Short mmCIF file of C-alpha atoms in Angstrom, two decimals:
data_model
loop_
_atom_site.label_atom_id
_atom_site.label_comp_id
_atom_site.label_asym_id
_atom_site.label_seq_id
_atom_site.Cartn_x
_atom_site.Cartn_y
_atom_site.Cartn_z
CA MET M 1 -0.02 0.01 -0.02
CA PRO M 2 1.88 3.08 -1.15
CA ARG M 3 -0.23 5.38 0.98
CA LEU M 4 1.20 3.90 4.15
CA ASP M 5 4.74 4.90 3.30
CA PRO M 6 5.83 7.49 5.88
CA THR M 7 8.42 8.86 3.42
CA LYS M 8 5.76 10.05 1.07
CA LEU M 9 2.85 12.48 1.60
CA ASP M 10 -0.61 11.00 1.25
CA ASP M 11 -2.33 13.46 -1.14
CA LEU M 12 -5.80 12.56 0.32
CA LEU M 13 -4.81 13.86 3.77
CA LEU M 14 -3.34 17.17 2.45
CA SER M 15 -6.85 18.51 2.79
CA ARG M 16 -7.49 20.11 6.27
CA VAL M 17 -11.05 18.86 6.25
CA ARG M 18 -10.14 15.20 5.48
CA LEU M 19 -7.29 15.31 8.00
CA GLY M 20 -9.73 16.70 10.60
CA ILE M 21 -12.29 14.02 9.95
CA LEU M 22 -9.65 11.20 10.39
CA SER M 23 -8.13 13.04 13.47
CA ALA M 24 -11.61 13.15 15.09
CA LEU M 25 -12.04 9.49 14.42
CA ALA M 26 -8.45 8.45 15.39
CA GLY M 27 -9.60 7.41 18.96
CA GLY M 28 -11.68 4.64 17.43
CA ASP M 29 -15.03 6.37 18.35
CA GLU M 30 -17.93 6.09 15.99
CA LEU M 31 -18.91 9.77 15.24
CA GLY M 32 -22.15 11.19 13.88
CA PHE M 33 -22.42 13.32 10.81
CA THR M 34 -23.76 16.36 12.77
CA PHE M 35 -20.99 16.06 15.43
CA LEU M 36 -18.36 16.11 12.72
CA ARG M 37 -19.97 18.93 10.83
CA ASP M 38 -20.19 21.09 14.03
CA SER M 39 -16.74 20.18 15.26
CA LEU M 40 -15.08 20.98 12.00
CA GLY M 41 -17.28 23.88 11.13
CA LEU M 42 -18.34 22.53 7.83
CA THR M 43 -21.45 22.66 5.63
CA ASP M 44 -23.43 19.49 5.03
CA GLY M 45 -22.46 19.40 1.45
CA ASN M 46 -18.64 19.82 2.06
CA LEU M 47 -18.64 17.21 4.74
CA SER M 48 -20.60 14.73 2.56
CA VAL M 49 -18.12 15.12 -0.29
CA GLN M 50 -15.06 14.70 1.82
CA MET M 51 -16.49 11.72 3.62
CA ARG M 52 -17.30 10.08 0.34
CA LYS M 53 -13.72 10.50 -0.80
CA LEU M 54 -12.46 8.96 2.45
CA GLU M 55 -14.94 6.12 2.08
CA ASP M 56 -13.92 5.45 -1.52
CA ALA M 57 -10.24 5.17 -0.28
CA ARG M 58 -11.56 2.79 2.41
CA TYR M 59 -10.21 5.06 5.21
CA LEU M 60 -13.60 5.03 6.99
CA THR M 61 -16.74 3.05 7.08
CA ILE M 62 -20.17 4.69 7.15
CA ARG M 63 -23.25 3.35 8.87
CA LYS M 64 -26.78 4.67 8.87
CA ILE M 65 -29.05 4.04 11.88
CA PHE M 66 -32.42 5.38 13.13
CA VAL M 67 -32.42 7.39 16.37
CA ASP M 68 -35.89 8.40 17.47
CA GLN M 69 -37.24 7.43 14.04
CA LYS M 70 -34.74 9.86 12.38
CA PRO M 71 -31.97 8.51 10.14
CA LYS M 72 -28.45 9.29 11.38
CA THR M 73 -25.12 8.77 9.69
CA PHE M 74 -22.22 7.43 11.75
CA CYS M 75 -18.69 6.81 10.67
CA ARG M 76 -15.66 5.00 11.99
CA ILE M 77 -12.02 4.96 10.95
CA SER M 78 -10.83 1.76 9.24
CA PRO M 79 -7.52 0.00 9.75
CA GLU M 80 -6.38 1.52 6.37
CA GLY M 81 -7.43 4.98 7.51
CA ARG M 82 -5.53 4.60 10.81
CA GLY M 83 -2.48 3.31 8.95
CA ALA M 84 -2.66 6.38 6.61
CA LEU M 85 -3.03 8.75 9.56
CA VAL M 86 -0.11 7.23 11.43
CA ALA M 87 2.07 7.39 8.35
CA PHE M 88 1.04 11.05 7.79
CA VAL M 89 1.90 11.95 11.42
CA LYS M 90 5.26 10.14 11.10
CA TYR M 91 5.91 12.08 7.88
CA LEU M 92 5.14 15.34 9.61
CA ALA M 93 7.38 14.41 12.63
CA GLY M 94 10.11 13.35 10.25
CA VAL M 95 10.10 16.70 8.41
CA LEU M 96 10.04 18.66 11.60
CA GLU M 97 12.91 16.65 13.12
CA LYS M 98 15.10 17.19 9.98
CA GLY M 99 14.43 20.96 10.50
CA MET A 1 5.28 21.99 2.74
CA ASP A 2 6.76 24.67 5.10
CA LYS A 3 7.41 24.16 8.78
CA ASN A 4 4.78 26.55 9.96
CA GLN A 5 2.16 24.73 8.05
CA LEU A 6 3.24 21.37 9.46
CA ALA A 7 3.07 22.77 12.99
CA GLU A 8 -0.35 24.20 12.28
CA ASP A 9 -1.49 20.84 10.95
CA ILE A 10 -0.30 18.96 14.09
CA GLN A 11 -1.98 21.63 16.31
CA PHE A 12 -5.17 21.32 14.37
CA MET A 13 -5.21 17.50 14.72
CA ARG A 14 -4.51 17.86 18.42
CA ARG A 15 -7.39 20.19 18.80
CA ILE A 16 -9.79 17.97 16.95
CA VAL A 17 -8.73 14.95 19.03
CA GLU A 18 -9.13 16.93 22.33
CA ARG A 19 -12.53 18.16 21.36
CA THR A 20 -13.76 14.57 20.54
CA HIS A 21 -12.29 13.27 23.81
CA ARG A 22 -14.36 15.93 25.65
CA ARG A 23 -17.43 14.11 24.54
CA ILE A 24 -16.59 10.83 26.17
CA ASP A 25 -18.89 9.93 29.07
CA PRO A 26 -17.19 7.91 31.78
CA GLY A 27 -20.56 7.03 33.35
CA ALA A 28 -20.03 9.18 36.46
CA PRO A 29 -23.65 8.67 37.74
CA ILE A 30 -23.09 4.92 37.65
CA MET A 31 -19.85 5.28 39.66
CA ILE A 32 -21.44 7.69 42.14
CA THR A 33 -24.24 5.15 42.64
CA TRP A 34 -21.94 2.28 43.42
CA GLY A 35 -19.75 4.44 45.52
CA THR A 36 -22.69 5.41 47.60
CA ILE A 37 -23.66 1.67 47.88
CA CYS A 38 -20.16 0.86 49.13
CA MET A 39 -20.34 3.73 51.78
CA ILE A 40 -23.58 2.36 53.04
CA GLY A 41 -23.10 -1.47 52.58
CA MET A 42 -19.61 -1.93 53.92
CA PRO A 43 -19.91 -0.02 57.16
CA GLY A 44 -23.40 -1.48 57.41
CA THR A 45 -21.93 -4.92 57.22
CA GLN A 46 -19.47 -4.07 60.02
CA TRP A 47 -22.29 -2.72 62.15
CA LEU A 48 -24.38 -5.87 61.56
CA VAL A 49 -21.49 -8.19 62.44
CA ASN A 50 -20.79 -6.13 65.67
CA HIS A 51 -24.30 -6.38 66.76
CA GLY A 52 -24.69 -10.15 66.01
CA MET A 53 -27.08 -9.62 63.09
CA GLN A 54 -25.15 -11.56 60.46
CA ASP A 55 -28.43 -12.97 58.97
CA TRP A 56 -29.19 -9.47 57.68
CA ILE A 57 -25.95 -9.07 55.77
CA GLY A 58 -27.14 -11.05 52.62
CA ARG A 59 -30.55 -9.25 52.66
CA MET A 60 -28.96 -5.87 52.81
CA TRP A 61 -26.54 -6.61 49.96
CA ILE A 62 -29.33 -8.12 47.78
CA GLY A 63 -31.40 -5.01 48.42
CA LEU A 64 -28.52 -2.49 47.69
CA SER A 65 -27.35 -4.49 44.67
CA ALA A 66 -30.85 -4.51 43.21
CA ILE A 67 -31.09 -0.77 43.55
CA GLY A 68 -27.57 -0.42 42.06
CA PHE A 69 -28.31 -2.60 39.06
CA ALA A 70 -31.62 -0.86 38.34
CA LEU A 71 -30.03 2.56 38.47
CA THR A 72 -27.12 1.31 36.34
CA LEU A 73 -29.45 0.01 33.60
CA LEU A 74 -31.27 3.43 33.67
CA PHE A 75 -28.04 5.36 33.48
CA VAL A 76 -26.63 3.15 30.74
CA TYR A 77 -29.76 3.71 28.69
CA GLN A 78 -29.58 7.44 29.30
CA ILE A 79 -25.84 7.56 28.34
CA ARG A 80 -26.49 5.48 25.18
CA LYS A 81 -29.36 7.74 24.14
CA ARG A 82 -27.29 10.88 24.84
CA GLU A 83 -24.34 9.60 22.93
CA LEU A 84 -26.48 8.76 19.89
CA ALA A 85 -28.13 12.19 20.06
CA HIS A 86 -24.77 13.97 20.35
CA GLY A 87 -23.40 11.78 17.60
CA VAL A 88 -20.59 10.20 19.59
CA SER A 89 -20.41 6.52 20.22
CA SER A 90 -17.29 6.21 22.28
CA VAL A 91 -15.04 3.22 22.29
CA ILE A 92 -13.49 4.33 25.68
CA SER A 93 -16.90 4.16 27.26
CA GLY A 94 -17.27 0.64 25.86
CA GLN A 95 -13.88 -0.38 27.23
CA ILE A 96 -14.71 1.07 30.68
CA GLY A 97 -18.00 -0.84 30.64
CA LEU A 98 -16.16 -4.05 29.59
CA VAL A 99 -13.74 -3.77 32.47
CA TRP A 100 -16.55 -3.55 35.02
CA ASN A 101 -18.55 -6.25 33.22
CA ILE A 102 -15.54 -8.58 33.72
CA LEU A 103 -14.87 -7.61 37.29
CA TRP A 104 -18.47 -7.74 38.65
CA PRO A 105 -19.38 -11.25 37.74
CA ASN A 106 -16.09 -12.48 39.10
CA GLY A 107 -16.64 -10.73 42.36
CA VAL A 108 -20.27 -12.08 42.68
CA LEU A 109 -19.19 -15.58 41.74
CA TRP A 110 -16.36 -15.74 44.17
CA THR A 111 -18.49 -14.22 46.92
CA VAL A 112 -21.56 -16.34 46.30
CA LEU A 113 -19.67 -19.69 45.83
CA GLY A 114 -17.51 -18.86 48.87
CA LEU A 115 -14.34 -19.41 46.64
CA TYR A 116 -12.86 -16.41 48.53
CA THR A 117 -12.37 -17.66 52.11
CA ASP A 118 -11.12 -15.64 54.96
CA PRO A 119 -7.28 -15.51 54.94
CA TYR A 120 -7.19 -11.72 54.44
CA GLY A 121 -10.37 -10.71 56.17
CA GLY A 122 -13.31 -11.61 54.03
CA PRO A 123 -15.14 -10.76 50.71
CA GLY A 124 -14.80 -7.04 51.52
CA PHE A 125 -11.15 -7.29 50.65
CA LEU A 126 -11.90 -9.08 47.38
CA TRP A 127 -14.26 -6.33 46.34
CA ALA A 128 -11.74 -3.70 47.40
CA ALA A 129 -9.15 -5.37 45.13
CA LEU A 130 -11.66 -5.48 42.21
CA TYR A 131 -12.70 -1.84 42.79
CA GLY A 132 -9.00 -0.91 42.88
CA ILE A 133 -8.36 -2.72 39.51
CA GLY A 134 -11.53 -1.11 37.97
CA LEU A 135 -10.73 2.38 39.08
CA SER A 136 -7.07 2.06 38.02
CA MET A 137 -8.19 0.94 34.56
CA MET A 138 -10.52 3.95 34.35
CA GLY A 139 -7.50 6.07 35.27
CA ILE A 140 -5.57 4.63 32.32
CA LEU A 141 -8.45 4.86 29.88
CA TYR A 142 -10.09 8.11 30.90
CA SER A 143 -8.54 10.51 33.44
CA LYS A 144 -6.00 10.45 36.27
CA GLU A 145 -8.42 11.07 39.19
CA TRP A 146 -9.71 7.53 38.79
CA LEU A 147 -6.11 6.21 38.91
CA ILE A 148 -5.46 8.09 42.23
CA ALA A 149 -8.68 6.57 43.62
CA GLY A 150 -7.64 3.09 42.54
CA ILE A 151 -4.14 3.51 44.22
CA ALA A 152 -6.00 4.85 47.35
CA VAL A 153 -8.08 1.72 47.50
CA PHE A 154 -5.01 -0.49 47.14
CA ILE A 155 -3.34 1.43 49.95
CA SER A 156 -6.41 1.04 52.22
CA ILE A 157 -6.30 -2.75 51.86
CA PRO A 158 -3.29 -3.43 54.10
CA ILE A 159 -4.32 -0.57 56.45
CA ALA A 160 -7.76 -2.22 56.86
CA LYS A 161 -5.98 -5.59 57.39
CA PHE A 162 -4.15 -4.15 60.47
CA ALA A 163 -7.40 -2.70 61.78
CA LEU A 164 -9.62 -5.65 61.33
CA PRO A 165 -12.45 -4.44 63.70
CA TYR A 166 -12.92 -1.43 61.46
CA SER A 167 -11.78 -3.10 58.22
CA TYR A 168 -15.09 -2.93 56.29
CA THR A 169 -15.81 0.61 57.35
CA ILE A 170 -12.29 1.64 56.18
CA LEU A 171 -12.66 -0.12 52.91
CA GLY A 172 -16.24 1.09 52.42
CA VAL A 173 -15.31 4.71 52.89
CA VAL A 174 -12.20 4.55 50.67
CA MET A 175 -14.04 2.55 47.92
CA GLY A 176 -17.03 4.88 48.21
CA LEU A 177 -15.02 8.17 48.02
CA GLY A 178 -12.86 6.56 45.30
CA CYS A 179 -15.98 6.28 43.15
CA ILE A 180 -17.88 9.40 44.27
CA VAL A 181 -15.17 12.08 44.19
CA PRO A 182 -13.69 11.30 40.75
CA GLY A 183 -17.26 10.88 39.46
CA MET A 184 -18.24 14.33 40.61
CA ILE A 185 -15.08 15.82 39.22
CA ALA A 186 -15.88 14.04 35.89
CA LEU A 187 -19.46 15.34 35.97
CA ARG A 188 -18.35 18.89 36.66
CA ARG A 189 -15.79 18.74 33.96
CA MET A 190 -18.33 17.48 31.48
CA ARG A 191 -20.77 20.29 32.35
CA GLN A 192 -17.99 22.85 32.11
CA TRP A 193 -16.98 21.44 28.60
CA GLU A 194 -20.64 21.42 27.44
CA ALA A 195 -21.00 25.06 28.48
CA GLU A 196 -17.67 25.96 26.75
CA ASP A 197 -18.71 24.17 23.59
CA ALA A 198 -22.21 25.77 23.67
CA ALA A 199 -20.62 29.25 24.07
CA ALA A 200 -18.24 28.59 21.17
#
């Protein structure tokens, strides 16, 4: 998997929004669409698009459930997503260490 | 990518992770409930023993445990509902629940089957050890107050051993405060964070 290479930058995580989504999910929690939208200060449309991109890359899994008869979207980081985030952080740390 | 942007990215990630962590509910009302039960039940046991009323010990604990389990189910339902409404289903909450779900049946089994006999003073010591483990695990998974409480419980065990006539009272008070004080700190912190988030 080339994206897990800590010597290269993962283009998908260069977006602040996508990086924020994966960071919020990094603890393993399952987070709702509205929580992510409010936490990251995004619009519904923007968050949907970015989540779709991360889902297409298999970085997160999306689940829809009904709460009080209303549909809610929840998502969770996948092992691939966690690996990509770890590699990204290692890359950042490596660049900062080199000065 | 310049260094300032990298540092900003790391700061941004840290801020997001912290904000998500703030939403984790450690189940403080559940801990306060069981802490209160310890503070009533353990000294109560001591009192019943001192007054030759051992027959009432089992009845008292069945009654207290029934209240505890009923309230726990209610609080678990409320926490789950709140988590879904807020859009946070926390893995740490699940792990904390799992720790206690492993410890409780073990304690009940050992106590009911009499597997834990009396070399160190009775089932009260077994429960103190289990509470100590549970609180320490919460300290590792959630926040350090719980770890301090867990250590306090472990320290109270040898102290209670050397003061056997007061052992259950000592253990009950330490176990009770070990659940109640961090629980109240966690509740206050959660309310403060909620107010901050609402203001932001």
